[in-house]
CSV table of C-alpha atoms in Angstrom, one decimal:
chain,number,residue,atom,x,y,z
A,1,MET,CA,-3.0,-22.9,20.3
A,2,LYS,CA,-6.5,-22.7,18.9
A,3,GLU,CA,-8.6,-25.8,19.7
A,4,TYR,CA,-11.0,-26.8,16.9
A,5,ARG,CA,-14.5,-27.7,17.9
A,6,SER,CA,-15.9,-31.1,16.7
A,7,LEU,CA,-18.8,-30.6,14.4
A,8,ASN,CA,-21.9,-32.8,14.2
A,9,ILE,CA,-22.3,-34.5,10.9
A,10,ASN,CA,-25.6,-32.7,10.4
A,11,LYS,CA,-23.9,-29.3,10.6
A,12,GLY,CA,-20.8,-29.6,8.4
A,13,VAL,CA,-20.4,-29.4,4.7
A,14,ARG,CA,-20.3,-33.2,4.5
A,15,GLY,CA,-23.5,-33.3,6.4
A,16,LEU,CA,-25.0,-30.8,4.0
A,17,LEU,CA,-24.0,-33.0,1.0
A,18,PHE,CA,-25.3,-36.1,2.8
A,19,GLN,CA,-28.6,-34.5,3.5
A,20,GLU,CA,-29.0,-33.3,-0.1
A,21,PHE,CA,-28.1,-36.7,-1.4
A,22,THR,CA,-30.6,-38.3,1.0
A,23,ARG,CA,-33.4,-36.0,-0.1
A,24,MET,CA,-32.5,-36.7,-3.8
A,25,ALA,CA,-32.6,-40.5,-3.3
A,26,VAL,CA,-35.9,-40.5,-1.3
A,27,THR,CA,-37.6,-38.1,-3.8
A,28,ALA,CA,-36.4,-40.0,-6.8
A,29,SER,CA,-37.5,-43.3,-5.3
A,30,LEU,CA,-40.9,-42.0,-4.6
A,31,CYS,CA,-41.3,-40.5,-8.1
A,32,ILE,CA,-40.1,-43.8,-9.7
A,33,PHE,CA,-42.6,-45.8,-7.6
A,34,ALA,CA,-45.4,-43.4,-8.5
A,35,GLU,CA,-44.4,-43.7,-12.2
A,36,ILE,CA,-44.5,-47.5,-12.1
A,37,GLN,CA,-47.9,-47.6,-10.4
A,38,LEU,CA,-49.3,-45.1,-12.9
A,39,TYR,CA,-47.9,-47.0,-15.8
A,40,LEU,CA,-49.4,-50.3,-14.5
A,41,LEU,CA,-52.7,-48.7,-14.1
A,42,ILE,CA,-52.9,-47.3,-17.6
A,43,SER,CA,-51.4,-50.4,-19.2
A,44,ARG,CA,-54.1,-52.5,-20.9
A,45,SER,CA,-52.3,-55.8,-20.9
A,46,GLY,CA,-49.1,-57.5,-19.8
A,47,LYS,CA,-48.2,-58.9,-23.2
A,48,ASN,CA,-45.6,-56.2,-23.9
A,49,PHE,CA,-43.5,-56.9,-20.8
A,50,LEU,CA,-40.1,-56.0,-22.5
A,51,ILE,CA,-41.4,-52.7,-23.8
A,52,ASP,CA,-43.0,-51.9,-20.5
A,53,SER,CA,-39.7,-52.6,-18.7
A,54,LEU,CA,-37.7,-50.4,-21.1
A,55,TRP,CA,-40.2,-47.5,-20.6
A,56,ILE,CA,-40.1,-47.8,-16.9
A,57,SER,CA,-36.3,-47.9,-16.9
A,58,PHE,CA,-36.1,-44.9,-19.2
A,59,LEU,CA,-38.5,-42.9,-16.9
A,60,ALA,CA,-36.4,-43.9,-13.9
A,61,VAL,CA,-33.1,-42.8,-15.4
A,62,ILE,CA,-34.7,-39.4,-16.5
A,63,THR,CA,-36.1,-38.9,-13.0
A,64,ILE,CA,-32.9,-39.7,-11.3
A,65,PHE,CA,-31.0,-37.4,-13.7
A,66,LEU,CA,-33.3,-34.4,-13.1
A,67,PHE,CA,-33.3,-34.7,-9.4
A,68,SER,CA,-29.5,-35.2,-9.3
A,69,PHE,CA,-29.0,-32.1,-11.4
A,70,TYR,CA,-31.4,-30.0,-9.2
A,71,TYR,CA,-29.9,-31.0,-5.8
A,72,THR,CA,-26.3,-30.8,-7.1
A,73,PHE,CA,-26.9,-27.3,-8.4
A,74,ARG,CA,-28.5,-26.3,-5.1
A,75,SER,CA,-25.6,-27.8,-3.0
A,76,SER,CA,-22.9,-26.2,-5.1
A,77,SER,CA,-24.7,-22.8,-4.9
A,78,LEU,CA,-24.6,-22.9,-1.1
A,79,VAL,CA,-21.0,-23.9,-1.0
A,80,LYS,CA,-20.0,-21.2,-3.6
A,81,LYS,CA,-21.8,-18.5,-1.7
A,82,GLN,CA,-19.8,-19.3,1.5
A,83,THR,CA,-16.6,-19.6,-0.5
A,84,ASP,CA,-17.2,-16.2,-2.1
A,85,ASP,CA,-17.8,-14.6,1.4
A,86,LEU,CA,-14.4,-15.9,2.5
A,87,SER,CA,-12.7,-14.7,-0.6
A,88,THR,CA,-14.3,-11.2,-0.2
A,89,TYR,CA,-13.0,-11.0,3.3
A,90,VAL,CA,-9.5,-12.1,2.4
A,91,THR,CA,-9.5,-9.3,-0.3
A,92,GLN,CA,-10.5,-6.8,2.4
A,93,LEU,CA,-7.6,-7.9,4.6
A,94,ARG,CA,-5.2,-7.5,1.6
A,95,ARG,CA,-6.3,-3.9,1.3
A,96,GLY,CA,-5.4,-3.2,4.9
A,97,LYS,CA,-8.8,-3.2,6.5
A,98,TRP,CA,-7.7,-5.1,9.6
A,99,LYS,CA,-10.6,-3.9,11.7
A,100,GLU,CA,-13.2,-5.8,9.5
A,101,ARG,CA,-14.6,-9.0,11.0
A,102,LEU,CA,-16.4,-11.9,9.3
A,103,HIS,CA,-19.7,-12.9,10.9
A,104,TRP,CA,-20.9,-16.4,10.1
A,105,GLN,CA,-24.4,-17.7,10.8
A,106,ASP,CA,-24.0,-21.4,10.1
A,107,GLU,CA,-21.8,-23.7,12.1
A,108,ASN,CA,-19.7,-25.7,9.7
A,109,GLU,CA,-16.2,-26.1,8.3
A,110,PHE,CA,-16.4,-22.6,6.8
A,111,SER,CA,-17.2,-21.1,10.1
A,112,ILE,CA,-14.0,-22.5,11.5
A,113,ILE,CA,-12.1,-20.9,8.6
A,114,ALA,CA,-14.0,-17.6,9.3
A,115,GLU,CA,-12.9,-17.7,13.0
A,116,ASP,CA,-9.3,-18.4,12.0
A,117,LEU,CA,-9.4,-15.4,9.6
A,118,ASN,CA,-10.8,-13.2,12.3
A,119,ALA,CA,-8.1,-14.3,14.6
A,120,LEU,CA,-5.5,-13.6,11.9
A,121,ALA,CA,-6.9,-10.1,11.3
A,122,GLU,CA,-6.8,-9.3,15.0
A,123,HIS,CA,-3.2,-10.6,15.2
A,124,ILE,CA,-2.2,-8.4,12.3
A,125,GLU,CA,-3.9,-5.4,13.9
A,126,GLU,CA,-2.0,-6.0,17.1
A,127,GLN,CA,1.3,-6.3,15.1
A,128,VAL,CA,0.5,-2.9,13.3
A,129,ASP,CA,0.0,-1.3,16.7
A,130,THR,CA,3.3,-2.8,17.9
A,131,LEU,CA,5.1,-1.6,14.9
A,132,GLN,CA,3.8,2.0,15.4
A,133,ARG,CA,4.8,1.9,19.1
A,134,LEU,CA,8.3,0.7,18.2
A,135,ALA,CA,8.5,3.5,15.6
A,136,GLU,CA,7.6,6.0,18.3
A,137,GLU,CA,10.2,4.6,20.7
A,138,LYS,CA,12.7,4.7,17.8
A,139,SER,CA,11.9,8.3,17.2
A,140,ILE,CA,12.6,9.2,20.8
A,141,LEU,CA,15.9,7.4,20.7
A,142,ALA,CA,16.7,9.2,17.5
A,143,GLN,CA,16.1,12.6,19.1
A,144,GLN,CA,18.5,11.6,21.9
A,145,ALA,CA,21.1,10.5,19.4
A,146,GLN,CA,20.6,13.8,17.5
A,147,THR,CA,22.0,15.8,20.3
A,148,ALA,CA,25.1,13.6,20.4
A,149,ALA,CA,25.6,13.9,16.7
A,150,ALA,CA,25.3,17.7,16.6
A,151,ILE,CA,29.0,18.2,17.4
A,152,GLU,CA,30.1,15.7,14.8
A,153,GLU,CA,27.8,17.4,12.2
A,154,ARG,CA,29.3,20.8,13.0
A,155,GLN,CA,32.8,19.4,12.5
A,156,LYS,CA,31.8,17.9,9.2
A,157,ILE,CA,30.3,21.3,8.0
A,158,ALA,CA,33.5,23.0,9.0
A,159,ARG,CA,35.5,20.5,7.0
A,160,ASP,CA,33.2,21.0,4.0
A,161,LEU,CA,33.6,24.8,4.2
A,162,HIS,CA,37.3,24.5,4.5
A,163,ASP,CA,37.8,22.0,1.7
A,164,SER,CA,35.4,23.6,-0.8
A,165,ILE,CA,34.2,27.2,-0.2
A,166,SER,CA,37.3,28.4,1.7
A,167,GLN,CA,39.7,27.0,-0.9
A,168,GLN,CA,37.7,28.5,-3.8
A,169,LEU,CA,37.5,31.9,-2.1
A,170,PHE,CA,41.3,31.7,-1.6
A,171,ALA,CA,41.7,31.0,-5.3
A,172,LEU,CA,39.5,33.9,-6.2
A,173,THR,CA,41.6,36.2,-4.0
A,174,MET,CA,44.8,35.1,-5.6
A,175,LEU,CA,43.5,35.5,-9.1
A,176,SER,CA,42.0,38.9,-8.5
A,177,SER,CA,45.2,40.1,-6.8
A,178,ALA,CA,47.3,38.8,-9.7
A,179,ALA,CA,45.1,40.5,-12.2
A,180,LEU,CA,45.6,43.9,-10.4
A,181,LYS,CA,49.3,43.7,-10.3
A,182,GLY,CA,51.9,44.3,-13.0
A,183,GLU,CA,51.5,44.7,-16.7
A,184,ARG,CA,49.0,42.2,-18.1
A,185,THR,CA,47.9,41.8,-21.6
A,186,ARG,CA,44.2,41.9,-22.6
A,187,GLU,CA,44.3,38.1,-23.3
A,188,ASP,CA,45.7,37.3,-19.9
A,189,LEU,CA,43.1,39.5,-18.2
A,190,LEU,CA,40.3,37.8,-20.1
A,191,ASP,CA,41.7,34.4,-19.1
A,192,SER,CA,41.8,35.4,-15.4
A,193,LEU,CA,38.3,36.8,-15.6
A,194,ASN,CA,37.0,33.6,-17.1
A,195,GLU,CA,38.7,31.6,-14.4
A,196,ILE,CA,37.3,33.8,-11.7
A,197,SER,CA,33.8,33.4,-13.3
A,198,LYS,CA,34.1,29.6,-13.3
A,199,ILE,CA,35.3,29.4,-9.7
A,200,SER,CA,32.5,31.8,-8.6
A,201,ALA,CA,29.9,29.6,-10.3
A,202,GLN,CA,31.3,26.5,-8.7
A,203,SER,CA,31.3,28.2,-5.3
A,204,GLN,CA,27.7,29.1,-5.7
A,205,LEU,CA,26.8,25.5,-6.6
A,206,GLU,CA,28.8,24.2,-3.6
A,207,MET,CA,27.0,26.7,-1.3
A,208,ARG,CA,23.5,25.6,-2.6
A,209,ALA,CA,24.4,22.0,-2.1
A,210,LEU,CA,25.5,22.8,1.5
A,211,LEU,CA,22.3,24.7,2.2
A,212,LEU,CA,20.3,21.8,0.8
A,213,HIS,CA,22.2,19.5,3.2
A,214,LEU,CA,21.5,21.9,6.1
A,215,ARG,CA,17.8,22.2,5.3
A,216,PRO,CA,15.8,20.8,8.2
A,217,ILE,CA,13.6,17.8,7.4
A,218,GLN,CA,11.8,17.7,10.8
A,219,LEU,CA,8.3,18.9,11.3
A,220,GLU,CA,9.6,21.4,13.8
A,221,GLY,CA,6.4,21.5,15.9
A,222,GLU,CA,4.0,21.8,12.9
A,223,SER,CA,1.2,19.4,12.1
A,224,LEU,CA,1.6,17.0,9.2
A,225,SER,CA,-1.0,18.9,7.2
A,226,ASP,CA,0.6,22.4,7.8
A,227,ALA,CA,4.1,21.1,7.0
A,228,THR,CA,2.9,19.5,3.8
A,229,ILE,CA,1.2,22.7,2.7
A,230,LYS,CA,4.3,24.7,3.5
A,231,LEU,CA,6.5,22.3,1.6
A,232,LEU,CA,4.3,22.5,-1.5
A,233,ARG,CA,4.1,26.3,-1.4
A,234,ASP,CA,8.0,26.4,-1.2
A,235,ILE,CA,8.2,24.0,-4.2
A,236,GLN,CA,5.7,26.1,-6.2
A,237,GLN,CA,7.8,29.3,-5.6
A,238,LYS,CA,11.2,27.9,-6.4
A,239,PHE,CA,10.6,25.4,-9.2
A,240,GLN,CA,8.9,25.6,-12.5
A,241,ILE,CA,6.2,23.0,-11.7
A,242,LYS,CA,2.4,23.4,-11.0
A,243,CYS,CA,1.3,21.9,-7.7
A,244,GLN,CA,-2.3,20.7,-7.2
A,245,ALA,CA,-2.9,20.1,-3.5
A,246,SER,CA,-5.7,18.5,-1.6
A,247,ILE,CA,-4.5,18.6,2.0
A,248,ASP,CA,-7.1,17.8,4.8
A,249,GLU,CA,-6.5,18.3,8.5
A,250,VAL,CA,-5.8,14.9,9.8
A,251,PRO,CA,-6.1,13.8,13.4
A,252,PRO,CA,-3.1,14.0,15.8
A,253,LEU,CA,-0.6,11.2,15.2
A,254,PRO,CA,2.4,9.9,17.1
A,255,GLN,CA,5.5,11.9,16.3
A,256,ALA,CA,7.2,8.9,14.6
A,257,VAL,CA,4.2,8.3,12.3
A,258,GLU,CA,4.0,11.9,11.3
A,259,GLU,CA,7.8,12.1,10.7
A,260,HIS,CA,7.8,9.0,8.5
A,261,LEU,CA,4.8,10.2,6.5
A,262,PHE,CA,6.4,13.6,6.0
A,263,ARG,CA,9.7,12.1,4.9
A,264,ILE,CA,7.9,9.9,2.4
A,265,ILE,CA,6.2,13.0,1.0
A,266,GLN,CA,9.5,14.8,0.8
A,267,GLU,CA,11.2,12.0,-0.8
A,268,ALA,CA,8.5,11.5,-3.4
A,269,ILE,CA,8.4,15.2,-4.3
A,270,THR,CA,12.2,15.3,-4.5
A,271,ASN,CA,12.2,12.4,-6.9
A,272,ILE,CA,9.6,14.2,-9.1
A,273,LEU,CA,11.8,17.3,-9.2
A,274,ARG,CA,15.0,15.4,-9.9
A,275,HIS,CA,14.0,12.7,-12.3
A,276,SER,CA,10.6,13.0,-13.8
A,277,GLY,CA,10.7,16.2,-15.9
A,278,ALA,CA,7.1,16.7,-14.9
A,279,THR,CA,5.2,20.0,-15.3
A,280,HIS,CA,2.3,19.0,-13.0
A,281,LEU,CA,2.3,17.6,-9.5
A,282,LYS,CA,-0.6,16.4,-7.5
A,283,CYS,CA,-0.5,15.7,-3.7
A,284,GLN,CA,-3.4,14.5,-1.6
A,285,LEU,CA,-3.4,13.9,2.2
A,286,THR,CA,-6.6,12.9,3.9
A,287,GLU,CA,-8.2,10.5,6.4
A,288,ARG,CA,-10.0,7.5,5.1
A,289,GLY,CA,-12.0,5.6,7.7
A,290,ASP,CA,-9.4,4.4,10.2
A,291,SER,CA,-6.4,5.1,8.0
A,292,ILE,CA,-4.3,8.0,6.8
A,293,TYR,CA,-4.1,8.2,3.0
A,294,VAL,CA,-1.4,9.9,0.9
A,295,TYR,CA,-1.4,10.1,-2.9
A,296,ILE,CA,1.3,11.8,-4.9
A,297,ALA,CA,1.3,11.8,-8.7
A,298,ASP,CA,3.1,13.5,-11.6
A,299,ASN,CA,2.8,13.7,-15.4
A,300,GLY,CA,6.5,13.1,-16.0
A,301,MET,CA,8.4,10.6,-18.1
A,302,GLY,CA,7.7,7.6,-15.9
A,303,PHE,CA,9.8,4.4,-15.8
A,304,GLN,CA,9.7,0.7,-15.8
A,305,LEU,CA,9.3,-0.6,-12.2
A,306,ASP,CA,11.5,-3.6,-12.9
A,307,SER,CA,14.3,-1.6,-14.5
A,308,ALA,CA,17.7,-1.0,-12.8
A,309,LYS,CA,17.1,2.7,-12.9
A,310,ALA,CA,14.1,2.4,-10.6
A,311,GLY,CA,16.4,1.6,-7.7
A,312,SER,CA,17.8,5.1,-7.8
A,313,TYR,CA,14.5,6.7,-7.0
A,314,GLY,CA,14.4,6.0,-3.3
A,315,LEU,CA,11.4,3.7,-3.7
A,316,SER,CA,12.8,1.1,-1.3
A,317,THR,CA,13.5,3.7,1.3
A,318,MET,CA,9.9,5.0,1.1
A,319,LYS,CA,8.5,1.5,1.3
A,320,GLU,CA,10.7,0.7,4.3
A,321,ARG,CA,9.5,3.8,6.1
A,322,CYS,CA,5.9,2.9,5.3
A,323,GLU,CA,6.2,-0.6,6.6
A,324,GLU,CA,7.9,0.6,9.8
A,325,ILE,CA,4.6,2.2,10.8
A,326,GLY,CA,2.5,-0.7,9.6
A,327,GLY,CA,1.4,0.9,6.4
A,328,ILE,CA,0.9,-0.3,2.8
A,329,PHE,CA,3.0,1.3,0.0
A,330,THR,CA,2.0,1.2,-3.6
A,331,VAL,CA,3.7,2.6,-6.7
A,332,ARG,CA,2.6,2.6,-10.3
A,333,SER,CA,4.4,4.1,-13.3
A,334,ILE,CA,3.8,4.2,-17.0
A,335,PRO,CA,6.6,5.4,-19.3
A,336,GLU,CA,5.9,8.8,-20.9
A,337,LYS,CA,2.8,9.2,-18.9
A,338,GLY,CA,3.8,9.6,-15.2
A,339,THR,CA,4.0,8.0,-11.8
A,340,TYR,CA,2.0,7.9,-8.7
A,341,ILE,CA,2.4,6.5,-5.2
A,342,GLU,CA,-0.2,5.6,-2.5
A,343,VAL,CA,0.4,5.2,1.2
A,344,LEU,CA,-2.2,3.8,3.5
A,345,VAL,CA,-1.4,3.8,7.3
A,346,PRO,CA,-4.0,2.5,9.8
A,347,ILE,CA,-4.6,4.6,12.9
A,348,LYS,CA,-6.1,4.3,16.3
A,349,ARG,CA,-7.4,7.7,17.0
A,350,GLY,CA,-8.1,7.4,20.7
A,351,GLU,CA,-4.6,6.2,21.6
A,352,TYR,CA,-3.0,8.8,19.2
A,353,ILE,CA,-4.8,11.7,20.8
A,354,GLU,CA,-3.8,10.5,24.3
A,355,SER,CA,-0.2,10.1,23.2
A,356,ASN,CA,-0.2,13.7,21.8
């Protein structure tokens, strides 16, 4: 546990106020004494003792008031400056700048708070590093489990093919065979053809859904930047939406961090295609200082963040993925104007390059 240092009274905030008050009292006393001596020198007689006393008292009050105002303003300004420095540093910590440190020149109560905030920032930085390492270990375990789950996945695909596509193909065979046999009226043939058309369309939808399920969501050996560019190019070709991309080449990252970031990008773009009705999509991936920054926005219909419908957009999943790697997830949406998300993940380049 941190041990607090005992401060000399001349170095603390109370000492500062005590010194300022002492200066004020001494200065005011000297000024009042000088005023009294000056007034006695210029006074011609002592007959108006009451009036002289009132004037001296009035001058003393004015003098004390002026010096009190000056030293109070000076002391409060010093305290406010130190408080503002602490507030600015706390704001930097809230924005994820864990590497920033607060340097304090004076030794007082504020310097103790500054040291505690620096220790807190260092602790948070260590926790972020631990979270990212755990995410990396989790990714390795997930790869091991993926091999074991492959057989189960194949069996599930076989069941889906048998229960949907196979049954529909069998129904198409039976209908087409029945249409070719025997005497059929024109109305019966049209009914059969309509039924065949419906089943064919349904089979096509089922096949597309199955292909979407089978589409790999791993990076497959590509860098995060290359995979993002490939994803946006694929979206541009297959969907009626304009993509504006600003993808920089980011430094090598642990596999778990890259996979989480890529899945967040995938999930965000999928939400835009499914729910927003947008015609324009913007995606930015870049390095900002010691962090990876992702920005995805659209010009769609938007939504209220506190509405029940917002829960169906996968926002909680994206936020959980971001927090698992020590990042900060932000989402903003305005109805009828659009939505954007921001992801800021701190990195340690030296360790990441070594791990890759």
